[in-house]
mmCIF file with all atom_site columns, C-alpha atoms in Angstrom:
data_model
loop_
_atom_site.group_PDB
_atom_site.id
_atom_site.type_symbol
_atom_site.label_atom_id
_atom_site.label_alt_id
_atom_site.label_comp_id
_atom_site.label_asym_id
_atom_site.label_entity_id
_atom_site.label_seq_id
_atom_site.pdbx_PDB_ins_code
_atom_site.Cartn_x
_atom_site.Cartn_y
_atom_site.Cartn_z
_atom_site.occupancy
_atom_site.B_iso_or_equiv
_atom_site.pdbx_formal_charge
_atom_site.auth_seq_id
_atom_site.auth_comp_id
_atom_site.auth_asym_id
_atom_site.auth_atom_id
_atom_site.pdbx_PDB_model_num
ATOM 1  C CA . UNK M 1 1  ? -18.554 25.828  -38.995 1.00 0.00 ? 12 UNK M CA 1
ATOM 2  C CA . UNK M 1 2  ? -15.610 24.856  -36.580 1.00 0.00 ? 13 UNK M CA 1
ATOM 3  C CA . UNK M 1 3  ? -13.495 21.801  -36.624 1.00 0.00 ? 14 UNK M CA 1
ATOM 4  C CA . UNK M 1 4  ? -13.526 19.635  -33.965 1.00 0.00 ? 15 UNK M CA 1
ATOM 5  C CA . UNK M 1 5  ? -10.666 19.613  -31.682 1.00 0.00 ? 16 UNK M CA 1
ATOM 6  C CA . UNK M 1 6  ? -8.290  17.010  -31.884 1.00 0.00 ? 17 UNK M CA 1
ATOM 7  C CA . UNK M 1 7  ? -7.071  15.836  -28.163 1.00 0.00 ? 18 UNK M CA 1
ATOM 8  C CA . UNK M 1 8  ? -4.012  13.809  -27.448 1.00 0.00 ? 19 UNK M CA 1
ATOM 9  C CA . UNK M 1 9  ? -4.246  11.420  -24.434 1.00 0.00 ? 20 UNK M CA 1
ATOM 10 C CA . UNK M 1 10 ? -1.061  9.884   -23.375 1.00 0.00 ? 21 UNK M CA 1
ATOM 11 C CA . UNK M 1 11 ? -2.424  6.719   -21.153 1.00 0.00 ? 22 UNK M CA 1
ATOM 12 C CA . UNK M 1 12 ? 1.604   5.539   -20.694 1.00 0.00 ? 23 UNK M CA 1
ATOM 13 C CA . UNK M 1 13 ? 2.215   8.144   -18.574 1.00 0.00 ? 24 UNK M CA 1
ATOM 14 C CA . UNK M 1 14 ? -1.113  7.916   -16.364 1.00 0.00 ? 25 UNK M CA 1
ATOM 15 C CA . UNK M 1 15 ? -0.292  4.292   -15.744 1.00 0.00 ? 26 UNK M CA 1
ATOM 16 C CA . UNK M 1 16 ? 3.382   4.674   -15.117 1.00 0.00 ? 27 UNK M CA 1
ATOM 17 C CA . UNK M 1 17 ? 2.331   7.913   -12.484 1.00 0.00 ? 28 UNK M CA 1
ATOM 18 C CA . UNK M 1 18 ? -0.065  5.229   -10.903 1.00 0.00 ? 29 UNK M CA 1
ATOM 19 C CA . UNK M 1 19 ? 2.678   1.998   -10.772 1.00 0.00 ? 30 UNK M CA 1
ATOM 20 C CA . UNK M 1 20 ? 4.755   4.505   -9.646  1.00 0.00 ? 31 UNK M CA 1
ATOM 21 C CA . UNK M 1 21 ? 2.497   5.686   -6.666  1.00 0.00 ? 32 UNK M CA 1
ATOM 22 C CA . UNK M 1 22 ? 2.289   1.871   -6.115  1.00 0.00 ? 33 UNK M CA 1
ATOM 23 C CA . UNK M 1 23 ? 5.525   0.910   -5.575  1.00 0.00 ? 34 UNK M CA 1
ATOM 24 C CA . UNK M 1 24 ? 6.066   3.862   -3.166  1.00 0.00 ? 35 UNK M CA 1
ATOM 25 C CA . UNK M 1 25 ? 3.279   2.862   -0.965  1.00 0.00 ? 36 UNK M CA 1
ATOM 26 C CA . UNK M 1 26 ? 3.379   -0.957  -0.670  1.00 0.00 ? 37 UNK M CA 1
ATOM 27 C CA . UNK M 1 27 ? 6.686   -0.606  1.122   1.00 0.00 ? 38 UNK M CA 1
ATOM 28 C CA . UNK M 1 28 ? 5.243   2.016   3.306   1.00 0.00 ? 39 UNK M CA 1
ATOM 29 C CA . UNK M 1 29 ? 2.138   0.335   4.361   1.00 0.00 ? 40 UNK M CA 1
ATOM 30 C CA . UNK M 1 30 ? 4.230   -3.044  5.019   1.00 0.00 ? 41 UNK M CA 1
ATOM 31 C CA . UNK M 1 31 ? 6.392   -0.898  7.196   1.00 0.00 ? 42 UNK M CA 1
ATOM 32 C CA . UNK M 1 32 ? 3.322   0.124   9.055   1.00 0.00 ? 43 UNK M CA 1
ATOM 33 C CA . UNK M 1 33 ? 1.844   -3.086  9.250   1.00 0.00 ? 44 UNK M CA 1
ATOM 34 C CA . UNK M 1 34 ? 5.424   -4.418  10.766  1.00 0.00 ? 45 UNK M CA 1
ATOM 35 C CA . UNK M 1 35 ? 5.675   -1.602  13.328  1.00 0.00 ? 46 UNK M CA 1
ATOM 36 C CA . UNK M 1 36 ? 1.508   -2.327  14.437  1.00 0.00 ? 47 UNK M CA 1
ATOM 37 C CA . UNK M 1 37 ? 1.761   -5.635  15.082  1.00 0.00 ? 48 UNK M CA 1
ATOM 38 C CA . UNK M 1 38 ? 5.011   -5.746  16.932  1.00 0.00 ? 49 UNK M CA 1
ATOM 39 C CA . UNK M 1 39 ? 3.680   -2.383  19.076  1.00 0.00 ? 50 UNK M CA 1
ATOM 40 C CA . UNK M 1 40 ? 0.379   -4.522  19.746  1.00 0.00 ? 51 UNK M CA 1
ATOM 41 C CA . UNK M 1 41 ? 2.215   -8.132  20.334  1.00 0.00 ? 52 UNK M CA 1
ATOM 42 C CA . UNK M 1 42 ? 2.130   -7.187  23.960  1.00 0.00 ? 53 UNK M CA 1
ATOM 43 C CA . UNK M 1 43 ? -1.086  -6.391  24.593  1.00 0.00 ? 54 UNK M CA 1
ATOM 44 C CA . UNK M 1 44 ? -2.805  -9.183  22.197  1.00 0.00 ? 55 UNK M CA 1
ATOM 45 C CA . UNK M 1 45 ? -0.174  -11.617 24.458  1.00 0.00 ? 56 UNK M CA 1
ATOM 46 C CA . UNK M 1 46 ? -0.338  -15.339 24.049  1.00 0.00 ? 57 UNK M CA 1
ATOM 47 C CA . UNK M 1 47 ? -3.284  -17.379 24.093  1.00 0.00 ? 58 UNK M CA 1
ATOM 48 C CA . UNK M 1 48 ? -1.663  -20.447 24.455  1.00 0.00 ? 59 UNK M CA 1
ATOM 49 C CA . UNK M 1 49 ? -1.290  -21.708 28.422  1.00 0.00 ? 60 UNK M CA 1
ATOM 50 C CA . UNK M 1 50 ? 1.644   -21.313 30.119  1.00 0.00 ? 61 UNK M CA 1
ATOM 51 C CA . UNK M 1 51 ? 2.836   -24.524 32.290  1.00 0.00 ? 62 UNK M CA 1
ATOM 52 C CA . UNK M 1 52 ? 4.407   -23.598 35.698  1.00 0.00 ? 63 UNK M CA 1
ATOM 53 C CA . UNK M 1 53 ? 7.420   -25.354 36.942  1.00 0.00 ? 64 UNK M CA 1
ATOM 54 C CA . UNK M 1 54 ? 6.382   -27.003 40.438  1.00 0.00 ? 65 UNK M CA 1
#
C-alpha cells in the first residue's frame, strides 16, 4: 500500500507574485489612459458653444 503524498503549497508567494503584477500594471494602464485621452482631446473637441466677438 503507498502513502499518500504530502504537498506543500506556499499561497504567500502566489499572492505576493500577483500584488506584484498589480502594482506594475496600474501605473502602466494609467499611463495609457493619460496618453488616450490627451491624443483624442482633439478630435472629441468641446461641446460647449463658442461666443464670437462682434
Amino acid at each position: 500500500m503507498s502513502q499518500p503524498l504530502a504537498l506543500s503549497v506556499d499561497f504567500g508567494r502566489g499572492f505576493t507574485d500577483a500584488w506584484s503584477a498589480v502594482a506594475e500594471f496600474v501605473p502602466e494602464f494609467i499611463g495609457f489612459l493619460a496618453i488616450l485621452l490627451i491624443a483624442l482631446q482633439p478630435a472629441l473637441g468641446s461641446s460647449a458653444p463658442t461666443r464670437s466677438a462682434s
